[in-house]
Coordinates of C-alpha atoms in Angstrom, one line a residue:
M5 CA -78.5 39.4 -23.3
R6 CA -75.7 39.6 -25.8
K7 CA -74.8 36.2 -27.3
V8 CA -71.2 36.0 -28.5
L9 CA -69.7 32.8 -30.0
S10 CA -66.2 33.3 -31.4
Y11 CA -64.1 30.8 -33.3
V12 CA -66.5 27.9 -32.7
T13 CA -69.0 26.0 -34.8
I14 CA -72.3 25.6 -33.1
A15 CA -72.8 22.1 -34.5
I16 CA -70.8 20.5 -31.7
L17 CA -70.1 16.8 -32.4
L18 CA -67.9 14.6 -30.4
S19 CA -67.0 14.0 -26.8
C20 CA -63.2 13.9 -26.1
I21 CA -63.3 11.4 -23.3
V22 CA -62.0 8.6 -25.4
L23 CA -58.3 7.8 -25.3
G24 CA -56.7 8.8 -28.6
S25 CA -59.1 11.7 -29.3
V26 CA -57.6 14.5 -31.4
V27 CA -58.3 16.8 -28.5
Q28 CA -55.8 16.3 -25.7
A29 CA -54.0 18.1 -23.0
E30 CA -51.5 20.9 -23.4
S31 CA -48.7 19.9 -21.1
H32 CA -45.1 20.6 -20.3
A33 CA -42.3 18.6 -18.8
V34 CA -41.5 19.3 -15.2
M35 CA -38.7 18.4 -12.9
D36 CA -38.6 17.2 -9.3
D37 CA -39.9 19.5 -6.5
Q38 CA -36.4 20.7 -5.6
K39 CA -35.9 22.1 -9.1
L40 CA -39.4 23.5 -9.7
S41 CA -38.3 27.0 -8.8
S42 CA -36.3 27.2 -12.0
I43 CA -38.5 25.3 -14.3
N44 CA -39.3 26.5 -17.8
K45 CA -42.3 25.1 -19.6
T46 CA -41.6 22.9 -22.6
I47 CA -43.9 21.0 -24.9
S48 CA -43.1 17.7 -26.6
M49 CA -43.3 17.8 -30.4
D50 CA -46.3 15.5 -30.5
S51 CA -48.3 17.5 -27.9
P52 CA -51.9 17.8 -29.2
K53 CA -53.9 20.9 -29.1
V54 CA -57.6 21.7 -28.4
D55 CA -59.7 21.2 -31.6
K56 CA -62.2 24.1 -31.4
D57 CA -64.6 22.4 -33.8
K58 CA -65.1 19.6 -31.2
I59 CA -65.6 21.7 -28.0
L60 CA -68.8 20.5 -26.4
L61 CA -71.5 23.1 -25.8
P62 CA -72.4 23.4 -22.1
K63 CA -75.5 21.8 -20.8
F64 CA -77.2 24.1 -18.4
T65 CA -79.4 23.2 -15.4
N66 CA -81.0 26.6 -15.0
N67 CA -81.3 25.9 -11.3
G68 CA -82.2 29.0 -9.3
K69 CA -83.9 30.9 -12.2
I70 CA -86.8 33.0 -11.1
L71 CA -89.7 34.6 -13.0
V72 CA -90.2 38.1 -11.8
D73 CA -94.0 38.6 -11.7
K74 CA -96.6 40.6 -9.8
T75 CA -95.9 38.8 -6.6
Y76 CA -92.5 40.6 -6.4
E77 CA -94.1 44.0 -6.3
G78 CA -95.5 43.2 -2.9
R79 CA -92.4 41.5 -1.6
Y80 CA -89.9 44.2 -2.5
P81 CA -90.7 47.8 -1.6
G82 CA -90.5 50.1 -4.6
L83 CA -90.2 47.3 -7.2
V84 CA -92.3 47.8 -10.4
L85 CA -92.8 45.7 -13.5
M86 CA -92.3 47.1 -17.0
N87 CA -95.2 47.3 -19.3
T88 CA -93.4 46.3 -22.5
S89 CA -96.4 47.2 -24.7
K90 CA -96.6 50.8 -23.4
K91 CA -95.2 53.5 -25.6
V92 CA -93.0 56.0 -23.8
Q93 CA -91.6 59.4 -24.5
E94 CA -88.0 58.6 -25.3
D95 CA -85.0 60.9 -25.1
K96 CA -84.2 62.8 -28.4
S97 CA -81.1 64.9 -27.6
G98 CA -78.7 62.8 -25.6
F99 CA -76.3 63.8 -22.9
D100 CA -73.3 66.2 -23.0
V101 CA -71.2 64.8 -20.1
I102 CA -70.5 61.1 -19.7
E103 CA -67.8 60.1 -17.3
N104 CA -66.7 57.5 -14.8
P105 CA -65.8 59.6 -11.7
S106 CA -65.1 56.5 -9.6
S107 CA -65.2 52.7 -9.7
F108 CA -68.5 51.2 -10.7
I109 CA -70.2 54.6 -11.3
V110 CA -71.3 56.4 -14.5
R111 CA -72.3 60.1 -14.5
M112 CA -74.3 61.7 -17.3
K113 CA -75.5 65.2 -17.6
K114 CA -77.7 67.2 -20.1
S115 CA -76.8 70.8 -20.6
E116 CA -79.3 73.6 -20.8
A117 CA -78.7 74.0 -24.5
N118 CA -79.3 70.3 -24.9
L119 CA -82.4 70.4 -22.8
E120 CA -83.7 73.2 -25.1
K121 CA -83.3 70.9 -28.1
Q122 CA -85.3 68.2 -26.2
L123 CA -88.0 70.7 -25.5
S124 CA -88.1 71.9 -29.1
A125 CA -88.3 68.3 -30.4
D126 CA -91.1 67.4 -28.0
S127 CA -93.1 70.6 -28.8
S128 CA -93.4 69.4 -32.4
D129 CA -94.0 65.7 -31.5
V130 CA -95.9 65.5 -28.3
S131 CA -97.3 62.0 -27.5
A132 CA -100.8 61.5 -26.1
S133 CA -99.1 60.2 -23.0
A134 CA -97.2 63.5 -22.4
L135 CA -100.3 65.6 -23.1
A136 CA -102.1 63.8 -20.3
A137 CA -99.6 64.9 -17.8
S138 CA -100.1 68.0 -15.7
S139 CA -96.4 69.0 -16.4
T140 CA -93.6 67.6 -18.5
V141 CA -90.7 66.5 -16.4
Y142 CA -87.4 65.6 -18.0
I143 CA -84.4 63.6 -16.9
T144 CA -81.3 65.8 -17.1
G145 CA -78.7 63.9 -15.2
A146 CA -77.9 60.4 -13.8
Y147 CA -75.3 59.2 -11.4
Y148 CA -75.7 55.4 -11.4
N149 CA -74.0 52.2 -10.4
W150 CA -73.2 49.6 -13.1
Y151 CA -71.7 46.9 -10.8
W152 CA -74.8 44.9 -9.7
I153 CA -74.3 42.4 -6.8
Q154 CA -77.4 40.3 -6.4
D155 CA -79.6 41.1 -3.4
V156 CA -77.5 44.1 -2.5
I157 CA -79.2 47.6 -2.5
F158 CA -77.3 50.5 -4.0
D159 CA -78.4 54.1 -4.5
N160 CA -78.6 56.0 -7.8
Q161 CA -79.2 59.7 -8.2
I162 CA -81.4 60.8 -11.1
T163 CA -81.8 64.6 -11.7
I164 CA -85.1 65.8 -13.2
Y165 CA -86.3 69.2 -14.5
N166 CA -89.9 70.3 -14.5
A167 CA -90.6 72.1 -17.8
G168 CA -94.0 73.3 -16.6
P169 CA -96.6 74.6 -16.7
N170 CA -97.7 73.2 -13.3
T171 CA -96.1 71.9 -10.1
A172 CA -95.4 68.2 -10.5
S173 CA -95.3 65.1 -8.4
G174 CA -94.6 61.6 -9.5
Q175 CA -91.9 59.0 -9.5
V176 CA -88.5 58.2 -11.0
I177 CA -87.7 54.6 -12.0
L178 CA -84.4 52.9 -12.6
W179 CA -84.9 49.8 -14.9
S180 CA -83.2 46.6 -15.6
L181 CA -84.3 46.6 -19.2
E182 CA -83.5 43.0 -19.9
D183 CA -85.4 41.7 -16.9
S184 CA -88.3 44.2 -17.2
Y185 CA -88.3 45.3 -13.6
G186 CA -87.1 48.3 -11.8
Y187 CA -87.4 50.3 -8.6
A188 CA -89.3 53.6 -8.2
A189 CA -88.7 56.6 -5.8
P190 CA -91.2 59.5 -5.5
F191 CA -90.8 63.2 -6.0
N192 CA -93.3 65.7 -4.7
N193 CA -94.4 69.3 -5.5
L194 CA -91.6 70.1 -7.9
A195 CA -92.1 73.7 -8.9
P196 CA -92.2 74.7 -12.6
Y197 CA -88.8 75.4 -14.2
T198 CA -86.8 73.9 -11.3
S199 CA -84.7 70.8 -10.8
T200 CA -84.3 68.2 -8.1
T201 CA -82.3 65.0 -7.6
V202 CA -84.1 61.9 -6.7
T203 CA -82.3 59.0 -5.0
V204 CA -83.5 55.7 -6.4
P205 CA -82.4 52.5 -4.5
F206 CA -82.0 49.4 -6.7
M207 CA -81.5 45.8 -5.7
P208 CA -80.7 43.2 -8.4
L209 CA -82.7 40.1 -7.7
S210 CA -81.0 36.8 -7.0
G211 CA -82.2 34.3 -9.6
T212 CA -82.1 36.7 -12.5
S213 CA -79.3 36.1 -15.1
I214 CA -75.6 36.9 -14.6
G215 CA -73.9 39.2 -17.0
F216 CA -74.9 42.2 -19.1
K217 CA -77.8 44.4 -18.0
P218 CA -78.9 47.4 -20.1
I219 CA -80.0 50.1 -17.8
G220 CA -82.8 52.7 -18.3
T221 CA -84.5 55.4 -16.3
E222 CA -88.0 56.9 -16.6
V223 CA -90.0 59.7 -15.0
R224 CA -93.7 59.5 -14.5
V225 CA -96.0 62.3 -13.5
S226 CA -99.3 62.3 -11.6
P227 CA -102.1 62.1 -12.1
G228 CA -102.3 58.9 -14.1
D229 CA -98.7 57.9 -13.6
T230 CA -97.9 59.3 -17.0
T231 CA -94.5 58.8 -18.6
T232 CA -93.0 62.1 -19.7
H233 CA -89.4 61.0 -20.4
F234 CA -87.5 57.8 -20.8
V235 CA -83.7 57.4 -21.2
N236 CA -81.8 54.2 -22.2
L237 CA -78.7 55.0 -20.1
T238 CA -76.7 52.2 -21.6
A239 CA -77.4 53.4 -25.1
Y240 CA -75.9 56.8 -24.4
S241 CA -73.1 55.9 -22.0
G242 CA -72.0 52.6 -23.6
T243 CA -71.8 51.1 -20.1
Y244 CA -73.9 48.1 -19.3
G245 CA -74.8 47.1 -15.9
I246 CA -72.9 43.9 -15.0
E247 CA -74.8 41.5 -12.6
V248 CA -72.7 39.3 -10.4
Y249 CA -73.2 36.8 -7.6
D250 CA -73.4 37.7 -3.9
N251 CA -70.7 36.3 -1.6
D252 CA -72.5 36.8 1.7
A253 CA -73.3 33.9 4.0
N254 CA -76.8 33.4 2.5
H255 CA -75.7 33.2 -1.1
L256 CA -72.3 32.1 -2.5
P257 CA -69.7 32.5 0.3
D258 CA -66.1 31.7 -0.4
P259 CA -65.2 28.7 1.9
D260 CA -61.8 30.4 2.4
G261 CA -63.1 33.7 3.6
G262 CA -62.7 35.7 0.3
E263 CA -59.2 34.5 -0.8
N264 CA -60.7 32.9 -3.9
I265 CA -62.4 36.0 -5.2
G266 CA -59.4 38.3 -4.5
V267 CA -57.3 40.2 -7.0
S268 CA -53.6 39.5 -7.6
D269 CA -51.0 40.2 -10.2
L270 CA -52.6 37.5 -12.4
Y271 CA -56.2 38.4 -11.8
N272 CA -57.3 42.1 -12.3
Q273 CA -60.9 41.3 -12.5
Y274 CA -62.5 44.4 -11.1
N275 CA -61.8 46.8 -14.0
Y276 CA -64.6 47.3 -16.6
A277 CA -62.7 45.7 -19.5
I278 CA -62.2 42.4 -17.6
L279 CA -65.8 42.5 -16.2
R280 CA -67.2 43.0 -19.7
E281 CA -65.3 40.1 -21.0
A282 CA -66.4 37.9 -18.1
A283 CA -70.0 38.9 -18.6
T284 CA -69.6 38.0 -22.3
A285 CA -68.3 34.6 -21.2
A286 CA -71.1 34.1 -18.8
E287 CA -73.8 34.3 -21.5
C288 CA -71.9 33.4 -24.6
V289 CA -74.4 30.5 -25.3
E290 CA -77.4 31.5 -23.3
E291 CA -78.2 33.2 -20.0
T292 CA -77.0 31.5 -16.8
Y293 CA -78.5 31.6 -13.3
N294 CA -76.2 29.6 -11.0
A295 CA -72.5 29.3 -10.4
F296 CA -72.2 25.8 -11.9
D297 CA -73.8 26.9 -15.2
T298 CA -71.9 30.2 -15.4
S299 CA -68.6 28.4 -14.8
N300 CA -69.4 25.9 -17.5
S301 CA -70.1 28.8 -19.9
I302 CA -66.8 30.4 -19.0
R303 CA -65.0 27.2 -19.6
F304 CA -66.6 27.0 -23.1
Y305 CA -65.8 30.7 -23.9
V306 CA -62.1 30.4 -22.9
S307 CA -61.6 27.2 -24.8
S308 CA -63.3 28.7 -27.9
N309 CA -61.3 31.9 -27.9
M310 CA -57.9 31.0 -26.7
N311 CA -55.2 30.1 -29.2
S312 CA -52.4 27.7 -28.1
N313 CA -48.9 29.3 -28.3
D314 CA -45.9 27.6 -26.7
G315 CA -43.4 30.2 -27.8
Y316 CA -42.0 33.1 -25.7
P317 CA -43.1 34.5 -23.3
Y318 CA -45.6 31.7 -22.6
S319 CA -42.9 29.1 -22.5
Q320 CA -41.2 30.8 -19.5
Y321 CA -43.9 32.9 -17.8
T322 CA -47.5 32.9 -16.8
A323 CA -49.3 35.9 -18.3
S324 CA -51.9 37.9 -16.5
D325 CA -55.5 38.2 -17.7
Q326 CA -54.9 41.7 -19.0
Y327 CA -51.8 40.6 -20.9
I328 CA -53.7 37.6 -22.4
I329 CA -56.6 39.8 -23.6
S330 CA -54.3 42.5 -25.0
H331 CA -52.1 40.0 -26.8
G332 CA -54.6 38.1 -28.9
Y333 CA -55.8 35.4 -26.5
E334 CA -52.7 33.3 -26.7
G335 CA -50.8 31.1 -24.3
M336 CA -50.5 27.6 -22.8
C337 CA -52.5 25.7 -20.3
D338 CA -51.6 28.2 -17.4
E339 CA -52.9 31.1 -19.5
Y340 CA -56.1 29.2 -20.2
A341 CA -56.5 28.6 -16.4
T342 CA -55.5 32.2 -15.5
L343 CA -58.1 33.7 -17.8
A344 CA -60.9 31.4 -16.6
V345 CA -60.0 32.1 -12.9
S346 CA -60.1 35.8 -13.6
F347 CA -63.6 35.6 -15.3
E348 CA -64.9 33.4 -12.4
R349 CA -63.7 35.9 -9.8
A350 CA -65.0 38.9 -11.7
L351 CA -68.5 37.4 -11.4
R352 CA -67.8 36.6 -7.8
I353 CA -67.5 32.8 -8.2
P354 CA -64.7 31.5 -5.9
A355 CA -62.0 30.0 -8.0
K356 CA -58.6 28.4 -7.4
Y357 CA -55.7 28.0 -9.8
Y358 CA -54.2 24.4 -9.6
S359 CA -50.8 23.2 -10.9
M360 CA -50.7 19.5 -11.8
D361 CA -47.8 17.2 -12.4
Y362 CA -48.4 13.6 -13.5
R363 CA -46.9 10.6 -15.3
D364 CA -47.9 10.2 -18.9
T365 CA -48.4 6.8 -20.6
S366 CA -44.6 6.6 -21.2
G367 CA -43.9 7.3 -17.5
I368 CA -42.5 10.8 -18.3
L369 CA -43.2 13.4 -15.6
R370 CA -45.2 16.3 -17.1
G371 CA -47.1 19.3 -15.9
H372 CA -50.4 21.1 -16.5
A373 CA -52.7 23.8 -15.0
F374 CA -56.4 24.0 -14.5
L375 CA -58.9 25.5 -12.1
V376 CA -61.6 24.5 -9.6
I377 CA -64.7 26.6 -8.8
W378 CA -67.0 26.7 -5.8
D379 CA -70.7 26.2 -6.9
G380 CA -72.1 26.6 -3.4
N381 CA -71.7 23.0 -2.4
R382 CA -68.4 21.6 -3.7
W383 CA -65.3 22.4 -5.7
V384 CA -65.9 21.7 -9.3
H385 CA -63.1 20.8 -11.8
S386 CA -62.8 23.0 -14.9
D387 CA -60.1 22.6 -17.6
P388 CA -60.5 24.8 -20.7
A389 CA -57.2 23.5 -22.1
F390 CA -57.6 19.8 -21.7
C391 CA -60.5 18.6 -23.9
S392 CA -62.4 21.7 -22.7
S393 CA -63.5 19.5 -19.8
F394 CA -65.8 20.4 -17.0
D395 CA -66.7 18.6 -13.8
D396 CA -64.7 15.6 -15.0
P397 CA -61.6 15.1 -12.7
Q398 CA -61.2 11.5 -13.9
I399 CA -60.5 12.6 -17.5
Y400 CA -56.7 12.5 -16.9
K401 CA -56.9 9.0 -15.6
R402 CA -58.9 7.9 -18.7
F403 CA -56.1 9.1 -20.8
G404 CA -53.8 6.7 -18.9
Y405 CA -52.1 9.4 -16.8
T406 CA -51.0 8.4 -13.3
H407 CA -49.7 10.0 -10.1
I408 CA -51.7 13.1 -10.6
H409 CA -50.3 15.5 -8.0
L410 CA -52.0 18.9 -7.4
K411 CA -50.8 22.2 -5.9
N412 CA -52.9 25.2 -5.2
M413 CA -51.1 28.3 -6.4
R414 CA -52.0 31.1 -4.2
Y415 CA -51.5 34.9 -4.0
A416 CA -49.8 35.6 -7.4
D417 CA -47.3 38.4 -6.8
D418 CA -44.9 39.7 -9.4
S419 CA -42.7 41.3 -6.8
V420 CA -41.7 38.0 -5.0
V421 CA -38.6 37.5 -7.2
M422 CA -36.6 40.7 -7.5
S423 CA -34.8 39.7 -10.6
D424 CA -38.0 39.4 -12.5
P425 CA -39.3 42.7 -13.9
Y426 CA -42.2 44.0 -11.8
G427 CA -45.3 45.3 -13.6
D428 CA -44.9 43.6 -17.0
Q429 CA -47.8 41.3 -16.3
L430 CA -45.6 38.2 -16.8
L431 CA -45.0 36.1 -13.7
L432 CA -42.6 33.3 -13.0
Q433 CA -44.6 30.2 -13.0
W434 CA -43.5 29.0 -9.6
N435 CA -41.5 31.7 -7.9
D436 CA -44.1 34.5 -8.2
F437 CA -46.7 32.9 -5.9
Q438 CA -46.5 33.8 -2.2
I439 CA -48.0 30.4 -1.1
I440 CA -48.1 27.0 -2.8
T441 CA -50.2 24.5 -1.0
D442 CA -49.4 20.9 -1.8
L443 CA -52.6 18.8 -2.1
G444 CA -50.9 15.5 -2.8
E445 CA -52.6 13.0 -5.1
P446 CA -56.4 13.4 -4.5
S447 CA -58.4 10.3 -5.0
E448 CA -61.0 12.0 -7.2
Y449 CA -58.3 12.6 -9.8
N450 CA -56.4 9.3 -9.5

């Protein structure tokens, strides 16, 4: 796990549920529904901002967490546990070719010259483990998947070379180094000085943590199941595995049939840069094991890293996730919500973007944006811009706000309005959504 806490003090102090707190909502004045299509966001001069020193650390339930022990070896064919005290023969020469030939795949290859360096290094520093093997077998290539959906099997191809002197049999293992388990696949009767490619199926276990997963591979030779070569694939490629939730009927299905994990012109969540950021958000405090806790961590991360900016273009447009990240994590409440929705969907947690209009304590009609996430049982409120609040839909009412009216902003599409430049990652706040579903004034918010 990689812990990342940016712009925030760990000594978190105060709740912001009390009226008059220094941490309040970022809001903008709105017009009536007939004029919403031409609205520009504006912020009153006294609009308060999120105080990052008072953002509450999430409290995690750790529901669903499993301990991977010996019982799993019998339940899941091919699963093996790592002996963390065992010394292994690690790679010494690296890989020459590292590329991403397609989505979610990394390919690595060791050239013959590079292999010679490995052989030379090992001849002068041979471990007792390697000496016990009948032949020394090396890993010379890997074609592996880094996008890990829990409880879904995917194949990885590991190429090995038998450096002799004898015919070799054994197994190749792909490891989740953080979780200390992997899956093994056999190879048999590999002749000296020849290569073969072994397909190693891998299934990330539901109940292990969401986010970054360093990946390794190992070859063991019979007799004695002796390790002759180990490679930390992530160390060489720079590409972590990223573990995400499963949206099938038995795990975390989207109640709307997949709409709330889909991509759009605001949410580009299935590229590696966004997924890396989402994984960072998921474990920025500690590891999380269920959608509720992961979403709370994302809320905390977005609140802690975003910087309020009510200038152009944020005053007129809603920026996409890629725009926000590449422009210094700035924006207004809709950018906070957009980034959080993108991170949720990247990790396959269903999430909706909500627009809200309400009457403030002076009776002025104002607007706001937040999100809701599906935790497997209900839609949970999350608002990184308003007190960094989570699972607290009554917070607006406690501030004295009334007539809280919600709209579900669906299918963001920068091409809806022809006069708005397409592809600039800046969308008109109302016009560039294909569907806007009016939810009225839900009782849980009023």
